[in-house]
PDB file of C-alpha atoms in Angstrom:
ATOM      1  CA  UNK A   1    -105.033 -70.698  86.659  1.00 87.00           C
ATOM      2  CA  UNK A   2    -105.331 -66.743  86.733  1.00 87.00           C
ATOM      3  CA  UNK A   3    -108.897 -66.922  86.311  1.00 88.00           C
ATOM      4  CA  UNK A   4    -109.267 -68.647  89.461  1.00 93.00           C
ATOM      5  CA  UNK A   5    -106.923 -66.491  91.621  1.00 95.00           C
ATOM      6  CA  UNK A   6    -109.091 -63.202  89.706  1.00 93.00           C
ATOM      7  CA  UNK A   7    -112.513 -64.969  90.383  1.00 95.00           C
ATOM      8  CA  UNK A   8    -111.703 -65.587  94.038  1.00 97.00           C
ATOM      9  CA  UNK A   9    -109.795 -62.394  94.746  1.00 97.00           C
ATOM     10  CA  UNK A  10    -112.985 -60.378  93.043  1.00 96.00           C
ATOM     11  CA  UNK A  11    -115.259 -62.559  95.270  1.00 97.00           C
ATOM     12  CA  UNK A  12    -113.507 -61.320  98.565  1.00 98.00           C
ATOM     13  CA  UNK A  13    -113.173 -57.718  97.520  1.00 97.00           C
ATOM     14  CA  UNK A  14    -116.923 -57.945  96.884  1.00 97.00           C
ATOM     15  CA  UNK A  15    -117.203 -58.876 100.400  1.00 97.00           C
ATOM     16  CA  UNK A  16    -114.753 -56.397 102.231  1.00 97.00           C
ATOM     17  CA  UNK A  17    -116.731 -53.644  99.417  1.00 96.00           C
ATOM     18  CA  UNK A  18    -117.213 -51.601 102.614  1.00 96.00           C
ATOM     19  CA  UNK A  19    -113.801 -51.357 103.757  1.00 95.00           C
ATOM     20  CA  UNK A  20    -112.000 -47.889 103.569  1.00 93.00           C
ATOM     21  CA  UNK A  21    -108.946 -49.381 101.767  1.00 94.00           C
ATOM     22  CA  UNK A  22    -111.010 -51.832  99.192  1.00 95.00           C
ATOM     23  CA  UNK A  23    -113.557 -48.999  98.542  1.00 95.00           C
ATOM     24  CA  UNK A  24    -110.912 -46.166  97.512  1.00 93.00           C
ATOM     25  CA  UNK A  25    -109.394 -48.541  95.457  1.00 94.00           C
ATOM     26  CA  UNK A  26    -111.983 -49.932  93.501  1.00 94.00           C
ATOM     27  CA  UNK A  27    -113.311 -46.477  92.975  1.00 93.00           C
ATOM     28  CA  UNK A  28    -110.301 -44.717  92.156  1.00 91.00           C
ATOM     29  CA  UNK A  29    -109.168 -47.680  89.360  1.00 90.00           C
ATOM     30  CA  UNK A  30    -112.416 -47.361  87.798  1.00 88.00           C
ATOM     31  CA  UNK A  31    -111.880 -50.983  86.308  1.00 85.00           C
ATOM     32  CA  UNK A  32    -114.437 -53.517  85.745  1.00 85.00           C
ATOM     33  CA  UNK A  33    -114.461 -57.204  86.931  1.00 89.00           C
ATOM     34  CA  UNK A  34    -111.732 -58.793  85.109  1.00 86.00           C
ATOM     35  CA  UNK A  35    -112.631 -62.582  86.057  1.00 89.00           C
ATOM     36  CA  UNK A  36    -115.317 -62.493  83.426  1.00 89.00           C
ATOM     37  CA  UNK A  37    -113.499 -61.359  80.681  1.00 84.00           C
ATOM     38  CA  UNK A  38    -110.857 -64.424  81.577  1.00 82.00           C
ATOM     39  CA  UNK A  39    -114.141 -66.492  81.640  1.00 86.00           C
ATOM     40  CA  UNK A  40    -114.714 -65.405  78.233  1.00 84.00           C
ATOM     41  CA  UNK A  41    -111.663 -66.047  76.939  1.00 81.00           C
ATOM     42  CA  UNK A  42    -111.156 -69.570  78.389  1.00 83.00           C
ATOM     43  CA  UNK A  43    -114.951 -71.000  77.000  1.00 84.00           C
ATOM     44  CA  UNK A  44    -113.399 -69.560  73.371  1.00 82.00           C
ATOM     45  CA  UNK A  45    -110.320 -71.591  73.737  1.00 79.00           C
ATOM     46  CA  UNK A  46    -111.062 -74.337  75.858  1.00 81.00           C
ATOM     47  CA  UNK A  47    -115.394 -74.954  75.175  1.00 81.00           C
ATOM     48  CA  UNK A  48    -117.497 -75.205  78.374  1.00 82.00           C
ATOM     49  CA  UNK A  49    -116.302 -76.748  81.105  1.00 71.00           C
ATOM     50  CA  UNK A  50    -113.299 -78.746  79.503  1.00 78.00           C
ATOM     51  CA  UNK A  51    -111.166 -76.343  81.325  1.00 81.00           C
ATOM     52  CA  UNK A  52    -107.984 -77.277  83.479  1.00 84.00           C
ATOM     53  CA  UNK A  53    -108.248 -77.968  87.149  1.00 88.00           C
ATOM     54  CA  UNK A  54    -106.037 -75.819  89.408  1.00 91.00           C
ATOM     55  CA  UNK A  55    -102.345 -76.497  89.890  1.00 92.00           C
ATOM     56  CA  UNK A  56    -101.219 -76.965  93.696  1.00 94.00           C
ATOM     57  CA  UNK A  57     -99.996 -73.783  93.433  1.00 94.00           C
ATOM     58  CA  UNK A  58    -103.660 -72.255  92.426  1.00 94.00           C
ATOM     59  CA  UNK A  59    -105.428 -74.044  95.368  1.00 96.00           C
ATOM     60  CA  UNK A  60    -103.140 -72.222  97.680  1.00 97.00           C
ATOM     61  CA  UNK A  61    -103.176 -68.680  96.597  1.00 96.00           C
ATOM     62  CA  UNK A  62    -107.286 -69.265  96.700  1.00 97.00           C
ATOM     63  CA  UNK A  63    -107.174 -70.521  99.986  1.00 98.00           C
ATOM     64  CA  UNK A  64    -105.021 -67.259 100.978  1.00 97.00           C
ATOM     65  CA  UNK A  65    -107.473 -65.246  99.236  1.00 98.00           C
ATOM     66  CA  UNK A  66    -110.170 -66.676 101.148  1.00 97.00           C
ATOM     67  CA  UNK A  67    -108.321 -66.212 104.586  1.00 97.00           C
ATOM     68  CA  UNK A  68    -106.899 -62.706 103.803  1.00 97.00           C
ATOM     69  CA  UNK A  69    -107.824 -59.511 105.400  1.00 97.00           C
ATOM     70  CA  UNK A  70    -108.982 -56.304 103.430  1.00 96.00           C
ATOM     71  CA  UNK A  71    -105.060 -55.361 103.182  1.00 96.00           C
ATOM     72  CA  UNK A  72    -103.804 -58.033 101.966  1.00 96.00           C
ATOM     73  CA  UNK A  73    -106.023 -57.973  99.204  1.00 97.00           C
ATOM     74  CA  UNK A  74    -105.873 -54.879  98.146  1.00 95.00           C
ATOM     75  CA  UNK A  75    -101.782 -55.884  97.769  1.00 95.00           C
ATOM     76  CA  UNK A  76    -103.160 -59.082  95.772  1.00 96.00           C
ATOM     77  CA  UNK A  77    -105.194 -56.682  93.530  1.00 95.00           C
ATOM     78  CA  UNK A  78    -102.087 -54.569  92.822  1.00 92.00           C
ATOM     79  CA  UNK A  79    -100.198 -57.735  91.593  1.00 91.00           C
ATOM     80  CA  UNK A  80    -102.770 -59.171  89.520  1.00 88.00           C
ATOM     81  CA  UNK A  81    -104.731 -56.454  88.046  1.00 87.00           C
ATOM     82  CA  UNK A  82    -101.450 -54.389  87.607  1.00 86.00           C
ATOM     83  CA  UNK A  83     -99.775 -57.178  85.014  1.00 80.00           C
ATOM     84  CA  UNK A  84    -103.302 -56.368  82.944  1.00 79.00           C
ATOM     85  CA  UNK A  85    -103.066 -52.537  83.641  1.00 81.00           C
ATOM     86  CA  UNK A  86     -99.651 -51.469  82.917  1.00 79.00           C
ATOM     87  CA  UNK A  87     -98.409 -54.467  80.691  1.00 74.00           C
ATOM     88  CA  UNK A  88    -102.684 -55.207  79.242  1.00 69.00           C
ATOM     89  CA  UNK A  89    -104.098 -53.452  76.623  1.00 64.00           C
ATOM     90  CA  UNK A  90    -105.417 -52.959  73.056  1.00 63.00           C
ATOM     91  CA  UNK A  91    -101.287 -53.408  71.981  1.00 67.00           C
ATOM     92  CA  UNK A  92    -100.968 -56.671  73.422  1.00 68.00           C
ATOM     93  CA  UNK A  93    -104.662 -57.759  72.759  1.00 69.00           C
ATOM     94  CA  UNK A  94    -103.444 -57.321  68.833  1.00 70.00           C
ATOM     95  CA  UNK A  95     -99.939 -59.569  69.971  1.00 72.00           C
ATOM     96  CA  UNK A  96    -101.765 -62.100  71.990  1.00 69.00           C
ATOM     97  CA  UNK A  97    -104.491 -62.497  68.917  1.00 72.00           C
ATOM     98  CA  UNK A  98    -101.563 -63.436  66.392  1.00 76.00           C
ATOM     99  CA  UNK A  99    -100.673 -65.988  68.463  1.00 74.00           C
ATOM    100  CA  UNK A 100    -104.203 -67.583  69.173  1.00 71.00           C
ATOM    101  CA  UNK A 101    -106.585 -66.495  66.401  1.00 75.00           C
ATOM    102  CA  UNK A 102    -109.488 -67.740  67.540  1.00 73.00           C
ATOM    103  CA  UNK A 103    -109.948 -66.267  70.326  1.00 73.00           C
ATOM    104  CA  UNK A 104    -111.098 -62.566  71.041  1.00 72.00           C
ATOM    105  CA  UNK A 105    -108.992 -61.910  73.782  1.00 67.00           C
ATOM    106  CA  UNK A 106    -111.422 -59.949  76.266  1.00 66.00           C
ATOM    107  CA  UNK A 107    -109.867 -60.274  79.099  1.00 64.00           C
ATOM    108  CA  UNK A 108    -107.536 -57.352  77.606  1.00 64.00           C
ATOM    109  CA  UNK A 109    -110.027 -55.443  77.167  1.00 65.00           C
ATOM    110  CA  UNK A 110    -109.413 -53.404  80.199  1.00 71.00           C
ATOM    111  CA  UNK A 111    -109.710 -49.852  79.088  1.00 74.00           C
ATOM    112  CA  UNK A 112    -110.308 -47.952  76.011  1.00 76.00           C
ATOM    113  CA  UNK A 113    -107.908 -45.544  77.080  1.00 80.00           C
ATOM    114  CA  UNK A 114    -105.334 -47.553  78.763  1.00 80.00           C
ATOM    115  CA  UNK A 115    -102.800 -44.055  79.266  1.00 85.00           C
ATOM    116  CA  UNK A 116    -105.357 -43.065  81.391  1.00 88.00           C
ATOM    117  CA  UNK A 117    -105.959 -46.405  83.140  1.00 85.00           C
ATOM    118  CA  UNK A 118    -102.356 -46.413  84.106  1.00 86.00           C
ATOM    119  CA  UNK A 119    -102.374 -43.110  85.351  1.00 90.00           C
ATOM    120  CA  UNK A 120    -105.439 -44.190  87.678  1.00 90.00           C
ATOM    121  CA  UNK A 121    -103.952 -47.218  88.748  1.00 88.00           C
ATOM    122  CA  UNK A 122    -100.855 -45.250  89.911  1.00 90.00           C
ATOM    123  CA  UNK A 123    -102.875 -42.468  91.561  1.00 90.00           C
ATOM    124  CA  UNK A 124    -105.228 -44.823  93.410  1.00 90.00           C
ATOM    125  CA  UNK A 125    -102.167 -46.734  95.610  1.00 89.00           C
ATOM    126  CA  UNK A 126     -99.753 -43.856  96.040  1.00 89.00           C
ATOM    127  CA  UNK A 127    -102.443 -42.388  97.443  1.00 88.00           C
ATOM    128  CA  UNK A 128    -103.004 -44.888  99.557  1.00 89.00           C
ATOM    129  CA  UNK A 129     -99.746 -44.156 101.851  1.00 87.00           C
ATOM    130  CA  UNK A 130     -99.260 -40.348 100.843  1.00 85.00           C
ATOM    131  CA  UNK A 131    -101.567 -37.607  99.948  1.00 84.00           C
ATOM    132  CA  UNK A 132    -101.226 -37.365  95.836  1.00 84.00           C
ATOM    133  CA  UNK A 133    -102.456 -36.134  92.747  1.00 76.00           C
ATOM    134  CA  UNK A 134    -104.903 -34.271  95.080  1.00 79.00           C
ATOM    135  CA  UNK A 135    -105.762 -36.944  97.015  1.00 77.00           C
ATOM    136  CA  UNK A 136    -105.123 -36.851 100.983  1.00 82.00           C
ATOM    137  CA  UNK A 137    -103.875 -40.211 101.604  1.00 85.00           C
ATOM    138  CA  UNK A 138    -106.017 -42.723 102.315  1.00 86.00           C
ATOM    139  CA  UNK A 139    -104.235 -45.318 104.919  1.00 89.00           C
ATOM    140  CA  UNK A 140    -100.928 -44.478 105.662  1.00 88.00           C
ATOM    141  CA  UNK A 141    -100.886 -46.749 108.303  1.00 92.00           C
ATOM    142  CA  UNK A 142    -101.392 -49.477 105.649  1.00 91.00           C
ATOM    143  CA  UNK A 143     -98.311 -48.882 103.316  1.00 91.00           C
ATOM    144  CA  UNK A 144     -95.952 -50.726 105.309  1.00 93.00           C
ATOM    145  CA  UNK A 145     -98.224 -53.794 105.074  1.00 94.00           C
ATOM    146  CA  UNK A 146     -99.266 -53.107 101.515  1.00 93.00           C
ATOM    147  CA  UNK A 147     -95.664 -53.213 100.175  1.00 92.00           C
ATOM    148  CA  UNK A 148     -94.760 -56.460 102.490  1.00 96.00           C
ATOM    149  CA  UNK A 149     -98.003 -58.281 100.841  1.00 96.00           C
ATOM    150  CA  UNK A 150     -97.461 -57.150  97.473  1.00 93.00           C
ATOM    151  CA  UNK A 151     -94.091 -59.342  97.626  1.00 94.00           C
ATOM    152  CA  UNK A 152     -95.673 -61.882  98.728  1.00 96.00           C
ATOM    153  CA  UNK A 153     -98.497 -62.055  96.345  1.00 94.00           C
ATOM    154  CA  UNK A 154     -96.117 -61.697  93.825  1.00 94.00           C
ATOM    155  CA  UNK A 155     -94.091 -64.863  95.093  1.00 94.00           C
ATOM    156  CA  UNK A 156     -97.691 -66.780  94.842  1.00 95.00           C
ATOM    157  CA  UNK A 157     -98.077 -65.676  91.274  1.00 90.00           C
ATOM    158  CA  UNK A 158     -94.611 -66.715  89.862  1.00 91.00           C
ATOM    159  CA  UNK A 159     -95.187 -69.979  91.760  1.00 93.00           C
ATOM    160  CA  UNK A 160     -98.943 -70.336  89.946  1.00 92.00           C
ATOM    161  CA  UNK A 161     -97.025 -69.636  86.769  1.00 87.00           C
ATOM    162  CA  UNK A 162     -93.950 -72.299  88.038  1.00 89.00           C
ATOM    163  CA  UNK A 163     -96.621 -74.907  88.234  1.00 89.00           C
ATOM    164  CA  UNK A 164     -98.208 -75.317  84.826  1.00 85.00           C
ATOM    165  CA  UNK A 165     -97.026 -77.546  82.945  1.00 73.00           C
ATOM    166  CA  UNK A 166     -98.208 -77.214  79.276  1.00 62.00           C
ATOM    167  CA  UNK A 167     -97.691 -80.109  77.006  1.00 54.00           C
ATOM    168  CA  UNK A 168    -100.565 -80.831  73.938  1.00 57.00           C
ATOM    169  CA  UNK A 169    -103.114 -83.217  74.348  1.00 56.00           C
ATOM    170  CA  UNK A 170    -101.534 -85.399  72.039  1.00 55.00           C
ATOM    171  CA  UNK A 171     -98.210 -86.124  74.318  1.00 52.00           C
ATOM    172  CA  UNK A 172     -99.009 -88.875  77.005  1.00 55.00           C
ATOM    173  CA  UNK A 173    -101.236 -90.763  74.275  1.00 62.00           C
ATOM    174  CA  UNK A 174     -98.076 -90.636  72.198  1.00 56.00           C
ATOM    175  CA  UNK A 175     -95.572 -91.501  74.733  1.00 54.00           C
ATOM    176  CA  UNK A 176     -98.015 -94.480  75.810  1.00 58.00           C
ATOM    177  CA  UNK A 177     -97.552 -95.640  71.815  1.00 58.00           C
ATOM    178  CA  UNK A 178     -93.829 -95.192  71.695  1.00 57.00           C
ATOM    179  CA  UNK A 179     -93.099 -96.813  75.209  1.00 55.00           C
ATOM    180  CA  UNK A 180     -95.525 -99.817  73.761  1.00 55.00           C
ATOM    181  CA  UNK A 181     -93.778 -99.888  70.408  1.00 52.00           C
ATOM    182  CA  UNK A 182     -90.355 -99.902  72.679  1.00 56.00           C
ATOM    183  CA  UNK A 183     -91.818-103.000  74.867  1.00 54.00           C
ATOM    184  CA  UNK A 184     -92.745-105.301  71.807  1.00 56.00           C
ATOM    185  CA  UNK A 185     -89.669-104.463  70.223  1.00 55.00           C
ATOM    186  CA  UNK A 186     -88.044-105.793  73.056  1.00 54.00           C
ATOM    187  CA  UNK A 187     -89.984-108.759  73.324  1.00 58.00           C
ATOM    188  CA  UNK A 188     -89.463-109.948  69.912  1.00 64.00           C
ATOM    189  CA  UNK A 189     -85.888-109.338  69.853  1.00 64.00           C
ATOM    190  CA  UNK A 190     -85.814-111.723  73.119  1.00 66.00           C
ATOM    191  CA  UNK A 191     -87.614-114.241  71.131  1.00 63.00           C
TER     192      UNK A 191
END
């Protein structure tokens, strides 16, 4: 589901690149791309193409990706690329691997040097709405709005992460075999 909201927020900073706000950002974070590295990690785990199809939930935080304004995103990006920045890493590449082996885990890959990452992260939006860490601030007319989307963005994720539902593949083709075994049960007992 993230990969979808990270491949469509990517795809609109790529087109608002120009923009003051987007530009200082990306530049300032120094991060890659991370919807490739979720790409990765989803054709290890689920093959090519067998992956699952967006929740309710998904389909509307891309479709407010796709509407929103150079502001708003850069509030999305703090949300979803700040999860992976402060709470990411090498540490919780090694935790995550325990718990699915086969799988390399890229999409943590976001820094060698993830101290410094943080710090970056931090610098680039408290500079946006106040000159820091030697930087004169960048849109201080934004902060207001940055802080009011970055809720809001935040509401969209827990309701992305509300709205999967994960049960194994085996569990509908077994509850089809009980509820059968239940029905001719039933019907021989009314025999």
């Amino acid at each position: 589901q993230f990969y979808m909201v990270t491949e469509a927020l990517e795809a609109q900073l790529e087109r608002h690149a120009d923009h003051k706000l987007v530009a200082h950002v990306r530049r300032a974070i120094a991060l890659p791309d991370l919807a490739p590295g979720y790409a990765a990690d989803l054709r290890q785990i689920f093959g090519d193409g067998a992956w699952p199809a967006p929740t309710a939930a998904t389909d509307e935080y891309v479709d407010a990706l796709r509407r929103a304004g150079p502001v708003e995103l850069v509030a999305a990006l703090f949300i979803l690329y700040g999860a992976l920045v402060v709470g990411g890493g090498k540490q919780t590449q090694r935790k995550v691997k325990r718990l699915l082996p086969g799988c390399d885990h890229v999409l943590f890959d976001v820094s060698e040097d993830m101290r410094a990452a943080r710090r970056r992260f931090k610098n680039a939006f408290t500079s946006i709405g106040k000159d820091h860490a030697g930087v004169a601030a960048v849109a201080p007319e934004c902060a207001d709005d940055l802080v009011r989307y970055a809720s809001l963005y935040m509401r969209r994720n827990n309701a992305v992460v509300l709205s999967v539902r994960v049960t194994p593949g085996w569990f509908w083709p077994a509850v089809a075999v009980g509820a059968a075994a239940v029905a001719v049960a039933v019907a021989r007992r009314r025999r």
